[in-house]
Short mmCIF file of C-alpha atoms and ligand atoms in Angstrom, two decimals:
data_model
loop_
_atom_site.label_atom_id
_atom_site.label_comp_id
_atom_site.label_asym_id
_atom_site.label_seq_id
_atom_site.Cartn_x
_atom_site.Cartn_y
_atom_site.Cartn_z
CA UNK A 1 -44.81 -40.17 -64.40
CA UNK A 2 -42.31 -41.84 -62.09
CA UNK A 3 -39.58 -39.53 -60.89
CA UNK A 4 -36.17 -40.29 -62.35
CA UNK A 5 -33.04 -40.12 -60.21
CA UNK A 6 -30.63 -37.65 -61.84
CA UNK A 7 -26.92 -38.10 -62.34
CA UNK A 8 -24.67 -35.74 -60.39
CA UNK A 9 -22.16 -34.37 -62.87
CA UNK A 10 -20.00 -31.27 -62.48
CA UNK A 11 -22.08 -30.24 -59.47
CA UNK A 12 -25.34 -30.35 -61.46
CA UNK A 13 -28.23 -32.78 -61.18
CA UNK A 14 -28.56 -33.89 -64.78
CA UNK A 15 -31.21 -36.11 -66.34
CA UNK A 16 -29.63 -39.11 -68.00
CA UNK A 17 -30.60 -39.76 -71.59
CA UNK A 18 -30.73 -43.48 -70.79
CA UNK A 19 -33.87 -45.32 -71.81
CA UNK A 20 -33.22 -48.27 -69.52
CA UNK A 21 -33.93 -47.78 -65.82
CA UNK A 22 -34.18 -49.76 -62.58
CA UNK A 23 -37.16 -49.12 -60.26
CA UNK A 24 -36.39 -47.90 -56.74
CA UNK A 25 -39.05 -49.22 -54.36
CA UNK A 26 -40.14 -48.57 -50.81
CA UNK A 27 -39.43 -51.95 -49.18
CA UNK A 28 -42.17 -51.47 -46.58
CA UNK A 29 -44.92 -50.95 -49.16
CA UNK A 30 -43.65 -52.21 -52.49
CA UNK A 31 -44.48 -48.80 -53.98
CA UNK A 32 -42.15 -47.57 -56.75
CA UNK A 33 -40.56 -44.32 -55.51
CA UNK A 34 -38.48 -43.51 -58.58
CA UNK A 35 -36.32 -45.07 -61.24
CA UNK A 36 -32.54 -45.08 -61.48
CA UNK A 37 -31.13 -44.72 -64.99
CA UNK A 38 -28.55 -47.07 -66.46
CA UNK A 39 -26.07 -44.29 -67.26
CA UNK A 40 -25.23 -44.38 -70.98
CA UNK A 41 -21.69 -45.19 -72.22
CA UNK A 42 -21.24 -41.58 -73.44
CA UNK A 43 -22.32 -40.17 -70.09
CA UNK A 44 -19.93 -42.53 -68.30
CA UNK A 45 -17.02 -41.41 -70.52
CA UNK A 46 -17.88 -37.75 -69.99
CA UNK A 47 -18.20 -38.17 -66.22
CA UNK A 48 -14.74 -39.75 -66.04
CA UNK A 49 -13.18 -37.18 -68.40
CA UNK A 50 -14.59 -34.29 -66.34
CA UNK A 51 -13.35 -35.85 -63.10
CA UNK A 52 -9.93 -36.10 -64.78
CA UNK A 53 -10.03 -32.39 -65.67
CA UNK A 54 -11.12 -31.49 -62.14
CA UNK A 55 -8.19 -33.49 -60.74
CA UNK A 56 -5.68 -31.21 -62.47
CA UNK A 57 -6.71 -28.26 -60.32
CA UNK A 58 -7.98 -30.09 -57.22
CA UNK A 59 -4.61 -31.79 -56.64
CA UNK A 60 -3.07 -28.31 -56.27
CA UNK A 61 -5.56 -27.00 -53.74
CA UNK A 62 -3.75 -26.51 -50.44
CA UNK A 63 -4.19 -29.30 -47.91
CA UNK A 64 -5.67 -26.98 -45.23
CA UNK A 65 -8.20 -25.77 -47.82
CA UNK A 66 -9.23 -29.37 -48.53
CA UNK A 67 -9.58 -29.90 -44.79
CA UNK A 68 -11.78 -26.83 -44.52
CA UNK A 69 -14.07 -28.26 -47.20
CA UNK A 70 -14.45 -31.35 -44.99
CA UNK A 71 -15.12 -29.21 -41.92
CA UNK A 72 -17.89 -27.34 -43.74
CA UNK A 73 -19.23 -30.65 -45.05
CA UNK A 74 -19.26 -32.17 -41.57
CA UNK A 75 -21.22 -29.18 -40.25
CA UNK A 76 -23.75 -29.41 -43.09
CA UNK A 77 -24.19 -33.16 -42.66
CA UNK A 78 -24.87 -32.61 -38.97
CA UNK A 79 -27.34 -29.84 -39.79
CA UNK A 80 -29.14 -32.15 -42.27
CA UNK A 81 -28.69 -35.28 -40.17
CA UNK A 82 -32.37 -36.06 -39.57
CA UNK A 83 -33.38 -35.09 -43.09
CA UNK A 84 -30.80 -37.50 -44.50
CA UNK A 85 -31.91 -40.21 -42.10
CA UNK A 86 -35.51 -39.79 -43.25
CA UNK A 87 -34.55 -40.07 -46.93
CA UNK A 88 -32.54 -43.14 -46.01
CA UNK A 89 -35.38 -44.70 -44.00
CA UNK A 90 -37.88 -44.19 -46.79
CA UNK A 91 -35.80 -45.97 -49.41
CA UNK A 92 -34.25 -48.73 -47.25
CA UNK A 93 -37.05 -49.26 -44.74
CA UNK A 94 -34.54 -48.90 -41.87
CA UNK A 95 -36.11 -47.75 -38.62
CA UNK A 96 -35.34 -44.11 -37.95
CA UNK A 97 -32.89 -44.65 -35.05
CA UNK A 98 -30.92 -47.08 -37.17
CA UNK A 99 -30.95 -44.70 -40.16
CA UNK A 100 -29.59 -41.94 -37.92
CA UNK A 101 -26.75 -44.28 -36.91
CA UNK A 102 -25.99 -44.93 -40.60
CA UNK A 103 -25.63 -41.19 -41.24
CA UNK A 104 -23.69 -40.59 -38.03
CA UNK A 105 -21.08 -43.27 -38.71
CA UNK A 106 -20.47 -41.58 -42.06
CA UNK A 107 -20.11 -38.15 -40.46
CA UNK A 108 -17.39 -39.56 -38.22
CA UNK A 109 -15.36 -40.47 -41.31
CA UNK A 110 -15.76 -36.91 -42.65
CA UNK A 111 -14.36 -35.66 -39.33
CA UNK A 112 -11.37 -37.89 -39.88
CA UNK A 113 -10.99 -36.67 -43.47
CA UNK A 114 -10.80 -33.10 -42.12
CA UNK A 115 -7.72 -34.20 -40.17
CA UNK A 116 -5.93 -35.63 -43.16
CA UNK A 117 -2.82 -33.40 -43.06
CA UNK A 118 -0.80 -35.38 -40.48
CA UNK A 119 -1.52 -38.54 -42.45
CA UNK A 120 -0.15 -36.91 -45.62
CA UNK A 121 3.27 -36.33 -44.07
CA UNK A 122 6.11 -38.00 -45.88
CA UNK A 123 9.49 -38.97 -44.48
CA UNK A 124 12.95 -37.51 -44.77
CA UNK A 125 16.54 -38.42 -44.08
CA UNK A 126 19.22 -35.77 -44.30
CA UNK A 127 22.67 -36.82 -45.50
CA UNK A 128 21.89 -40.20 -47.06
CA UNK A 129 25.31 -39.47 -48.57
CA UNK A 130 27.42 -36.36 -47.90
CA UNK A 131 25.32 -33.37 -48.94
CA UNK A 132 22.48 -35.53 -50.25
CA UNK A 133 18.99 -35.66 -48.73
CA UNK A 134 16.04 -37.94 -49.42
CA UNK A 135 12.46 -36.80 -48.89
CA UNK A 136 9.24 -38.65 -49.64
CA UNK A 137 6.00 -36.89 -50.57
CA UNK A 138 2.51 -38.32 -50.48
CA UNK A 139 0.59 -37.47 -53.63
CA UNK A 140 -2.94 -38.23 -54.83
CA UNK A 141 -3.56 -40.84 -57.55
CA UNK A 142 -6.05 -39.12 -59.86
CA UNK A 143 -9.64 -40.25 -60.48
CA UNK A 144 -10.82 -42.93 -58.05
CA UNK A 145 -14.09 -44.85 -58.14
CA UNK A 146 -16.41 -46.26 -55.49
CA UNK A 147 -19.12 -48.89 -55.87
CA UNK A 148 -21.40 -49.22 -52.85
CA UNK A 149 -24.06 -51.64 -51.54
CA UNK A 150 -27.64 -51.00 -50.51
CA UNK A 151 -27.30 -51.66 -46.79
CA UNK A 152 -25.51 -48.46 -45.64
CA UNK A 153 -26.31 -45.84 -48.30
CA UNK A 154 -24.89 -42.98 -46.20
CA UNK A 155 -22.06 -44.55 -44.24
CA UNK A 156 -20.38 -46.51 -47.01
CA UNK A 157 -20.20 -43.75 -49.66
CA UNK A 158 -18.84 -41.60 -46.80
CA UNK A 159 -16.19 -44.24 -46.05
CA UNK A 160 -14.89 -43.54 -49.52
CA UNK A 161 -15.12 -40.16 -51.21
CA UNK A 162 -14.29 -37.84 -48.27
CA UNK A 163 -10.97 -39.64 -47.63
CA UNK A 164 -10.17 -39.87 -51.35
CA UNK A 165 -10.99 -36.20 -51.98
CA UNK A 166 -9.19 -34.96 -48.86
CA UNK A 167 -6.10 -36.73 -50.22
CA UNK A 168 -6.42 -34.66 -53.43
CA UNK A 169 -8.20 -37.12 -55.74
CA UNK A 170 -11.45 -36.72 -57.61
CA UNK A 171 -14.09 -39.40 -57.32
CA UNK A 172 -16.81 -41.22 -59.27
CA UNK A 173 -19.43 -42.86 -57.05
CA UNK A 174 -21.71 -45.61 -58.36
CA UNK A 175 -24.11 -46.16 -55.47
CA UNK A 176 -26.50 -49.08 -55.12
CA UNK A 177 -29.35 -48.85 -57.61
CA UNK A 178 -31.68 -49.94 -54.79
CA UNK A 179 -31.32 -46.75 -52.70
CA UNK A 180 -29.69 -43.94 -54.70
CA UNK A 181 -31.52 -41.00 -53.07
CA UNK A 182 -29.39 -40.85 -49.94
CA UNK A 183 -26.06 -40.72 -51.83
CA UNK A 184 -27.53 -38.08 -54.17
CA UNK A 185 -28.36 -35.88 -51.19
CA UNK A 186 -24.84 -36.46 -49.84
CA UNK A 187 -23.49 -35.20 -53.17
CA UNK A 188 -25.70 -32.08 -53.13
CA UNK A 189 -24.52 -31.23 -49.63
CA UNK A 190 -20.92 -31.71 -50.74
CA UNK A 191 -21.49 -29.10 -53.44
CA UNK A 192 -23.11 -26.82 -50.86
CA UNK A 193 -20.03 -27.23 -48.67
CA UNK A 194 -17.97 -25.81 -51.55
CA UNK A 195 -16.68 -28.85 -53.47
CA UNK A 196 -15.56 -27.65 -56.90
CA UNK A 197 -17.15 -29.02 -60.08
CA UNK A 198 -16.16 -32.53 -61.08
CA UNK A 199 -14.55 -33.42 -57.75
CA UNK A 200 -17.43 -35.80 -56.96
CA UNK A 201 -19.48 -37.34 -59.79
CA UNK A 202 -22.37 -39.72 -59.15
CA UNK A 203 -23.51 -42.17 -61.84
CA UNK A 204 -26.15 -44.89 -61.58
CA UNK A 205 -26.55 -48.37 -62.95
CA UNK A 206 -25.39 -51.94 -62.55
CA UNK A 207 -22.82 -54.31 -64.00
CA UNK A 208 -22.21 -52.46 -67.27
CA UNK A 209 -21.55 -49.12 -65.58
CA UNK A 210 -19.36 -50.76 -62.92
CA UNK A 211 -17.37 -52.61 -65.58
CA UNK A 212 -16.71 -49.30 -67.37
CA UNK A 213 -15.15 -47.98 -64.16
CA UNK A 214 -13.13 -51.16 -63.65
CA UNK A 215 -11.63 -51.14 -67.11
CA UNK A 216 -11.19 -47.42 -67.87
CA UNK A 217 -7.55 -46.33 -68.12
CA UNK A 218 -8.18 -43.06 -66.29
CA UNK A 219 -9.57 -44.68 -63.13
CA UNK A 220 -6.62 -45.28 -60.86
CA UNK A 221 -8.20 -47.03 -57.87
CA UNK A 222 -11.46 -48.79 -57.11
CA UNK A 223 -13.16 -49.15 -53.73
CA UNK A 224 -15.98 -51.68 -53.58
CA UNK A 225 -18.34 -52.87 -50.86
CA UNK A 226 -20.92 -55.58 -51.59
CA UNK A 227 -21.48 -59.30 -51.95
CA UNK A 228 -18.78 -61.95 -52.32
CA UNK A 229 -19.36 -62.89 -55.96
CA UNK A 230 -19.46 -59.31 -57.14
CA UNK A 231 -16.50 -58.41 -54.90
CA UNK A 232 -14.41 -61.14 -56.50
CA UNK A 233 -15.42 -59.98 -59.98
CA UNK A 234 -14.56 -56.37 -59.13
CA UNK A 235 -11.20 -57.30 -57.60
CA UNK A 236 -10.21 -59.56 -60.48
CA UNK A 237 -11.30 -57.13 -63.19
CA UNK A 238 -9.82 -54.02 -61.58
CA UNK A 239 -6.46 -55.64 -60.84
CA UNK A 240 -6.42 -57.27 -64.28
CA UNK A 241 -6.64 -53.71 -65.59
CA UNK A 242 -3.69 -52.82 -63.36
CA UNK A 243 -5.65 -50.76 -60.88
CA UNK A 244 -5.50 -50.64 -57.17
CA UNK A 245 -8.55 -52.27 -55.60
CA UNK A 246 -9.98 -52.69 -52.12
CA UNK A 247 -13.07 -54.93 -52.05
CA UNK A 248 -15.11 -55.47 -48.89
CA UNK A 249 -17.34 -58.48 -49.35
CA UNK A 250 -19.80 -60.71 -47.53
CA UNK A 251 -19.52 -62.14 -44.06
CA UNK A 252 -20.62 -64.73 -41.57
CA UNK A 253 -19.80 -63.40 -38.13
CA UNK A 254 -19.62 -65.67 -35.08
CA UNK A 255 -20.21 -64.81 -31.46
CA UNK A 256 -18.54 -67.28 -29.10
CA UNK A 257 -20.48 -67.50 -25.85
CA UNK A 258 -18.53 -68.96 -22.92
CA UNK A 259 -20.50 -70.36 -19.98
CA UNK A 260 -18.80 -67.90 -17.58
CA UNK A 261 -20.18 -64.90 -19.51
CA UNK A 262 -22.83 -62.62 -18.05
CA UNK A 263 -25.97 -64.35 -19.32
CA UNK A 264 -28.21 -61.31 -19.41
CA UNK A 265 -25.59 -59.29 -21.29
CA UNK A 266 -25.24 -62.10 -23.82
CA UNK A 267 -28.97 -62.27 -24.40
CA UNK A 268 -29.41 -58.49 -24.68
CA UNK A 269 -26.48 -58.15 -27.07
CA UNK A 270 -27.21 -61.15 -29.25
CA UNK A 271 -30.70 -59.93 -30.10
CA UNK A 272 -29.67 -56.55 -31.50
CA UNK A 273 -26.55 -57.91 -33.17
CA UNK A 274 -28.36 -60.70 -35.01
CA UNK A 275 -31.70 -59.27 -36.11
CA UNK A 276 -31.04 -55.49 -35.89
CA UNK A 277 -31.38 -53.85 -39.34
CA UNK A 278 -33.18 -57.11 -40.33
CA UNK A 279 -29.78 -58.81 -40.24
CA UNK A 280 -28.71 -56.76 -43.28
CA UNK A 281 -25.36 -55.72 -41.79
CA UNK A 282 -22.02 -57.07 -42.88
CA UNK A 283 -21.06 -57.10 -39.18
CA UNK A 284 -24.29 -58.74 -37.96
CA UNK A 285 -23.82 -61.74 -35.69
CA UNK A 286 -25.32 -64.52 -37.75
CA UNK A 287 -23.84 -67.46 -35.82
CA UNK A 288 -23.70 -67.99 -32.05
CA UNK A 289 -21.33 -70.70 -30.88
CA UNK A 290 -22.60 -71.73 -27.46
CA UNK A 291 -19.86 -73.36 -25.41
CA UNK A 292 -20.67 -75.98 -22.73
CA UNK A 293 -23.48 -74.94 -20.40
CA UNK A 294 -24.15 -71.80 -22.44
CA UNK A 295 -26.28 -74.10 -24.64
CA UNK A 296 -28.83 -74.10 -21.80
CA UNK A 297 -29.52 -70.42 -22.53
CA UNK A 298 -31.28 -71.21 -25.82
CA UNK A 299 -34.82 -70.96 -24.37
CA UNK A 300 -34.07 -67.49 -23.03
CA UNK A 301 -32.44 -66.39 -26.29
CA UNK A 302 -35.56 -67.61 -28.07
CA UNK A 303 -37.81 -65.74 -25.65
CA UNK A 304 -35.87 -62.49 -26.16
CA UNK A 305 -35.92 -62.83 -29.95
CA UNK A 306 -39.63 -63.62 -29.97
CA UNK A 307 -40.33 -60.21 -28.38
CA UNK A 308 -38.65 -58.38 -31.25
CA UNK A 309 -41.10 -56.83 -33.68
CA UNK A 310 -40.34 -55.46 -37.15
CA UNK A 311 -42.24 -52.46 -38.48
CA UNK A 312 -42.26 -49.31 -40.57
CA UNK A 313 -39.40 -46.81 -40.31
CA UNK A 314 -41.44 -44.30 -38.31
CA UNK A 315 -42.94 -46.85 -35.89
CA UNK A 316 -40.98 -46.05 -32.75
CA UNK A 317 -41.74 -49.48 -31.24
CA UNK A 318 -40.34 -51.40 -34.19
CA UNK A 319 -36.91 -52.95 -33.78
CA UNK A 320 -36.10 -53.25 -37.46
CA UNK A 321 -37.56 -52.76 -40.92
CA UNK A 322 -38.24 -54.92 -43.98
CA UNK A 323 -35.72 -56.62 -46.22
CA UNK A 324 -34.61 -54.47 -49.12
CA UNK A 325 -36.51 -56.29 -51.90
CA UNK A 326 -38.99 -59.12 -52.57
CA UNK A 327 -36.06 -61.07 -54.07
CA UNK A 328 -34.06 -60.67 -50.83
CA UNK A 329 -37.09 -61.88 -48.85
CA UNK A 330 -37.58 -64.88 -51.13
CA UNK A 331 -33.91 -65.80 -50.74
CA UNK A 332 -34.06 -65.61 -46.94
CA UNK A 333 -37.30 -67.64 -46.79
CA UNK A 334 -35.69 -70.22 -49.09
CA UNK A 335 -32.73 -70.53 -46.73
CA UNK A 336 -35.01 -70.88 -43.69
CA UNK A 337 -36.84 -73.72 -45.44
CA UNK A 338 -33.50 -75.24 -46.40
CA UNK A 339 -32.31 -75.10 -42.77
CA UNK A 340 -35.34 -77.13 -41.70
CA UNK A 341 -34.75 -79.69 -44.47
CA UNK A 342 -31.10 -79.96 -43.48
CA UNK A 343 -32.08 -80.99 -39.96
CA UNK A 344 -31.40 -77.83 -37.94
CA UNK A 345 -34.00 -77.19 -35.22
CA UNK A 346 -36.07 -74.11 -35.97
CA UNK A 347 -36.87 -72.74 -32.51
CA UNK A 348 -38.45 -69.56 -33.88
CA UNK A 349 -39.71 -69.14 -37.44
CA UNK A 350 -40.23 -65.66 -38.88
CA UNK A 351 -41.28 -66.85 -42.35
CA UNK A 352 -44.94 -65.92 -41.93
CA UNK A 353 -44.42 -62.36 -40.78
CA UNK A 354 -46.89 -59.58 -41.62
CA UNK A 355 -47.03 -55.97 -40.49
CA UNK A 356 -50.42 -54.28 -40.24
CA UNK A 357 -50.92 -51.53 -42.77
CA UNK A 358 -47.89 -52.70 -44.79
CA UNK A 359 -48.97 -56.02 -46.18
CA UNK A 360 -46.85 -55.62 -49.33
CA UNK A 361 -43.63 -55.10 -47.35
CA UNK A 362 -40.72 -57.53 -47.45
CA UNK A 363 -41.07 -58.64 -43.82
CA UNK A 364 -39.31 -61.52 -42.16
CA UNK A 365 -39.68 -62.08 -38.43
CA UNK A 366 -36.83 -63.02 -36.09
CA UNK A 367 -35.77 -66.61 -36.72
CA UNK A 368 -33.67 -68.91 -34.54
CA UNK A 369 -32.02 -72.20 -35.41
CA UNK A 370 -30.13 -74.51 -33.07
CA UNK A 371 -28.16 -77.64 -33.89
CA UNK A 372 -26.58 -75.97 -36.91
CA UNK A 373 -23.49 -77.72 -38.32
CA UNK A 374 -20.76 -76.49 -40.69
CA UNK A 375 -22.04 -78.60 -43.63
CA UNK A 376 -25.45 -76.92 -43.70
CA UNK A 377 -26.26 -74.25 -46.30
CA UNK A 378 -27.68 -72.00 -43.57
CA UNK A 379 -24.19 -72.04 -42.06
CA UNK A 380 -22.21 -71.74 -45.29
CA UNK A 381 -24.26 -69.01 -46.97
CA UNK A 382 -24.55 -65.41 -45.89
CA UNK A 383 -28.29 -65.26 -45.15
CA UNK A 384 -28.41 -61.45 -44.78
CA UNK A 385 -31.73 -61.63 -42.95
CA UNK A 386 -32.95 -61.69 -39.31
CA UNK A 387 -31.83 -65.28 -38.74
CA UNK A 388 -29.56 -66.45 -35.91
CA UNK A 389 -27.92 -69.88 -36.28
CA UNK A 390 -26.72 -71.49 -33.07
CA UNK A 391 -24.07 -74.18 -32.87
CA UNK A 392 -23.34 -76.01 -29.65
CA UNK A 393 -19.82 -77.19 -28.74
CA UNK A 394 -18.13 -78.65 -25.67
CA UNK A 395 -15.10 -76.41 -25.24
CA UNK A 396 -13.38 -73.18 -26.23
CA UNK A 397 -10.99 -74.96 -28.64
CA UNK A 398 -13.93 -76.40 -30.59
CA UNK A 399 -15.42 -72.93 -30.90
CA UNK A 400 -12.13 -71.41 -32.05
CA UNK A 401 -11.72 -74.13 -34.66
CA UNK A 402 -15.18 -73.46 -36.10
CA UNK A 403 -14.52 -69.74 -36.40
CA UNK A 404 -11.07 -70.23 -37.91
CA UNK A 405 -12.40 -72.73 -40.46
CA UNK A 406 -14.91 -70.21 -41.77
CA UNK A 407 -13.91 -68.78 -45.14
CA UNK A 408 -15.05 -65.35 -43.92
CA UNK A 409 -13.22 -63.07 -41.52
CA UNK A 410 -15.06 -59.78 -41.19
CA UNK A 411 -15.96 -59.62 -37.49
CA UNK A 412 -16.36 -61.82 -34.45
CA UNK A 413 -16.96 -61.47 -30.76
CA UNK A 414 -16.47 -63.45 -27.60
CA UNK A 415 -18.48 -63.07 -24.42
CA UNK A 416 -16.60 -64.31 -21.36
CA UNK A 417 -15.53 -63.31 -17.88
CA UNK A 418 -12.08 -64.82 -18.34
CA UNK A 419 -9.28 -62.47 -19.37
CA UNK A 420 -7.09 -65.43 -20.30
CA UNK A 421 -9.69 -66.93 -22.66
CA UNK A 422 -10.44 -63.51 -24.16
CA UNK A 423 -6.74 -62.95 -24.76
CA UNK A 424 -6.29 -66.35 -26.40
CA UNK A 425 -9.29 -65.65 -28.61
CA UNK A 426 -8.12 -62.26 -29.78
CA UNK A 427 -4.62 -63.61 -30.39
CA UNK A 428 -5.54 -66.81 -32.22
CA UNK A 429 -8.74 -66.00 -34.06
CA UNK A 430 -8.35 -65.49 -37.82
CA UNK A 431 -10.79 -62.63 -38.15
CA UNK A 432 -9.94 -58.98 -38.74
CA UNK A 433 -12.25 -57.26 -36.23
CA UNK A 434 -12.71 -58.73 -32.77
CA UNK A 435 -15.05 -57.70 -29.97
CA UNK A 436 -14.52 -58.78 -26.39
CA UNK A 437 -17.89 -58.53 -24.66
CA UNK A 438 -18.80 -56.20 -27.54
CA UNK A 439 -21.12 -57.75 -30.15
CA UNK A 440 -20.41 -55.64 -33.27
CA UNK A 441 -16.82 -54.37 -33.10
CA UNK A 442 -16.81 -51.76 -35.88
CA UNK A 443 -13.69 -49.62 -35.44
CA UNK A 444 -14.02 -45.83 -35.32
CA UNK A 445 -12.51 -43.95 -38.26
CA UNK A 446 -9.11 -43.23 -36.70
CA UNK A 447 -8.58 -46.99 -37.03
CA UNK A 448 -9.46 -48.81 -40.25
CA UNK A 449 -12.23 -51.28 -41.13
CA UNK A 450 -10.09 -54.40 -41.25
CA UNK A 451 -12.01 -57.44 -42.53
CA UNK A 452 -9.94 -60.53 -43.42
CA UNK A 453 -10.09 -63.67 -45.57
CA UNK A 454 -13.12 -64.00 -47.88
CA UNK A 455 -14.60 -60.78 -46.47
CA UNK A 456 -11.91 -58.60 -48.02
CA UNK A 457 -9.79 -58.58 -51.15
CA UNK A 458 -6.92 -56.13 -51.24
CA UNK A 459 -4.44 -54.93 -48.67
CA UNK A 460 -5.26 -51.38 -47.58
CA UNK A 461 -8.61 -51.13 -45.81
CA UNK A 462 -11.28 -48.44 -45.56
CA UNK A 463 -10.82 -45.16 -43.66
CA UNK A 464 -8.07 -44.23 -41.19
CA UNK A 465 -4.40 -44.30 -42.19
CA UNK A 466 -4.92 -47.27 -44.48
CA UNK A 467 -7.36 -45.28 -46.62
CA UNK A 468 -4.76 -42.55 -47.03
CA UNK A 469 -2.24 -45.15 -48.21
CA UNK A 470 -4.82 -46.60 -50.57
CA UNK A 471 -5.72 -43.26 -52.16
CA UNK A 472 -2.16 -41.93 -52.46
CA UNK A 473 1.19 -42.65 -54.04
CA UNK A 474 4.59 -42.04 -52.48
CA UNK A 475 7.14 -40.03 -54.42
CA UNK A 476 10.68 -40.26 -53.09
CA UNK A 477 13.07 -37.47 -54.04
CA UNK A 478 16.81 -37.57 -53.53
CA UNK A 479 18.54 -34.23 -53.98
CA UNK A 480 21.93 -32.58 -53.95
CA UNK A 481 22.56 -28.86 -54.30
CA UNK A 482 25.86 -27.46 -55.54
CA UNK A 483 26.82 -24.28 -53.83
CA UNK A 484 28.19 -21.67 -56.25
CA UNK A 485 31.13 -21.08 -53.91
CA UNK A 486 31.85 -24.79 -53.94
CA UNK A 487 31.95 -24.90 -57.74
CA UNK A 488 34.19 -21.83 -58.00
CA UNK A 489 36.43 -22.99 -55.20
CA UNK A 490 36.85 -26.32 -57.03
CA UNK A 491 37.70 -24.48 -60.25
CA UNK A 492 40.33 -22.34 -58.58
CA UNK A 493 41.66 -24.82 -56.07
CA UNK A 494 44.73 -26.84 -56.91
CA UNK A 495 48.11 -28.00 -55.65
CA UNK A 496 49.67 -24.57 -56.36
CA UNK A 497 47.25 -22.67 -54.11
P1 NAD B 501 -24.18 -56.36 -54.35
O1 NAD B 501 -22.90 -57.07 -54.52
O2 NAD B 501 -25.39 -56.93 -54.98
O3 NAD B 501 -24.06 -54.86 -54.94
C1 NAD B 501 -23.00 -54.01 -54.58
C2 NAD B 501 -22.72 -53.05 -55.72
O4 NAD B 501 -22.25 -53.79 -56.85
C3 NAD B 501 -23.95 -52.28 -56.18
O5 NAD B 501 -23.57 -50.95 -56.46
C4 NAD B 501 -24.36 -53.01 -57.46
O6 NAD B 501 -24.98 -52.18 -58.40
C5 NAD B 501 -23.05 -53.52 -58.01
N1 NAD B 501 -23.20 -54.77 -58.75
C6 NAD B 501 -24.16 -55.72 -58.59
N2 NAD B 501 -23.96 -56.74 -59.43
C7 NAD B 501 -22.84 -56.45 -60.14
C8 NAD B 501 -22.10 -57.12 -61.15
N3 NAD B 501 -22.48 -58.31 -61.61
N4 NAD B 501 -20.99 -56.53 -61.64
C9 NAD B 501 -20.59 -55.33 -61.18
N5 NAD B 501 -21.25 -54.64 -60.23
C10 NAD B 501 -22.36 -55.18 -59.70
O7 NAD B 501 -24.37 -56.15 -52.77
P2 NAD B 501 -25.65 -55.61 -52.01
O8 NAD B 501 -26.70 -56.66 -52.03
O9 NAD B 501 -25.99 -54.23 -52.45
O10 NAD B 501 -25.05 -55.48 -50.52
C11 NAD B 501 -25.08 -56.52 -49.59
C12 NAD B 501 -23.73 -57.22 -49.52
O11 NAD B 501 -22.72 -56.30 -49.19
C13 NAD B 501 -23.67 -58.30 -48.43
O12 NAD B 501 -23.01 -59.42 -48.95
C14 NAD B 501 -22.85 -57.65 -47.34
O13 NAD B 501 -22.15 -58.55 -46.49
C15 NAD B 501 -21.90 -56.83 -48.14
N6 NAD B 501 -21.34 -55.76 -47.33
C16 NAD B 501 -20.03 -55.92 -46.92
C17 NAD B 501 -19.46 -54.95 -46.12
C18 NAD B 501 -18.06 -55.12 -45.63
O14 NAD B 501 -17.51 -54.16 -45.13
N7 NAD B 501 -17.44 -56.27 -45.78
C19 NAD B 501 -20.21 -53.82 -45.75
C20 NAD B 501 -21.53 -53.70 -46.19
C21 NAD B 501 -22.07 -54.68 -47.00
#
């Protein structure tokens, strides 16, 4: 019988009584690894109620004690780093080095969560009026929820619950149904680190389970990472139910290549940034805007991409793994075909890719288009596959205009030798995360992950100080104390004294 992924409720792995399930498959072989249950309505209600009960005591646990939980968790995650990466590789197909990076980027957020105390400091002003002081306190919200995508099953759950819990909240995680084993192991290690019962609950499922979280009165805030359509639905539904929401959505990230850039650096960086992780990164470079003579570098970009080989997670020579599902592969192949119909030049076509010993895997080889224009579907849609679209323009202003006209604003980069051009780009570009001679500018967790425009709905972003603001409420207290001597002196004072 196929193994069933348990729920994680009150620190126990519990079998769901659901009859409906979703198969979890190994994307390199097509083999069904397990099935994820569609958590029943009763189980959802109970999970939320128990997280609510846990909040009553967790909110009173001293801040240094919460930090110590995160320190123990960080140590355990490091100890189990390779084990987690292997679980992750097996269910996502990511090559092992990449899977280790996924786990590591999450650990860095836990380190930040252990340092939450300075970020929980309020403000104070003494004597706002004679003898009256005002102090603000930062308090947790209650039960928060997180809905995560398939492409970073360690890092993205770890963007969310450690910060929320360190702030004093309890948390319900609904991870992607496509790779639930990694988040389950994260939850078990959180228990091992000493997290009390009900502080982190993990439920599985799809739209119905997510909608329960979005509409339930006891969920105070929702963090979401995933595709644009679902992100918009989550943001609209959560805010319509008067909840706080932060929704990180799809992307189309441009790299502007100026002709004065270091050519070899551009070529080396563009390869990893575009087809690494099979292009299944929200910060992948999916569009290169080649300015002026940089368009002459296309043959060398093609040559470098053609050397890249996908393969199984434990093949040390493989640059990236398969796409997550046959449906994802079909979608990407459909877009490649569409690009050709639309008149883009396909300089390298990965549609017919096969990997020996893994013929059932969802492979797509590196693919390169040139002559891409803003009207084409391959430009407008997030392909989320190992496909690089190149556009050629005459000058920097044309490149800037293209990037600023994009409805997305997650990340961008510019490669140039000119400080003045780099400064203009970083100042004028309407994108939330900018790399200068850096292809994938993901900020470390003491900053925040600051996507803009159609790549983000909300105002406070993930991790860093913004996450603390998102997961907390400010209480402002104004106080006056009457001294007994003051009262009695008033009672006895008078013109005759
Ligand atoms: P997805 O939107 O299909 O799924 C994300 C989550 O939403 C999953 O947990 C899923 O179960 C749930 N879900 C799916 N359909 C739903 C529905 N109709 N109603 C409610 N919930 C639903 O995304 P995915 O394919 O897992 O992930 C890839 C996407 O995530 C890409 O678009 C990528 O750009 C985006 N992403 C964005 C960021 C970012 O920071 N901006 C980071 C990583 C991934």
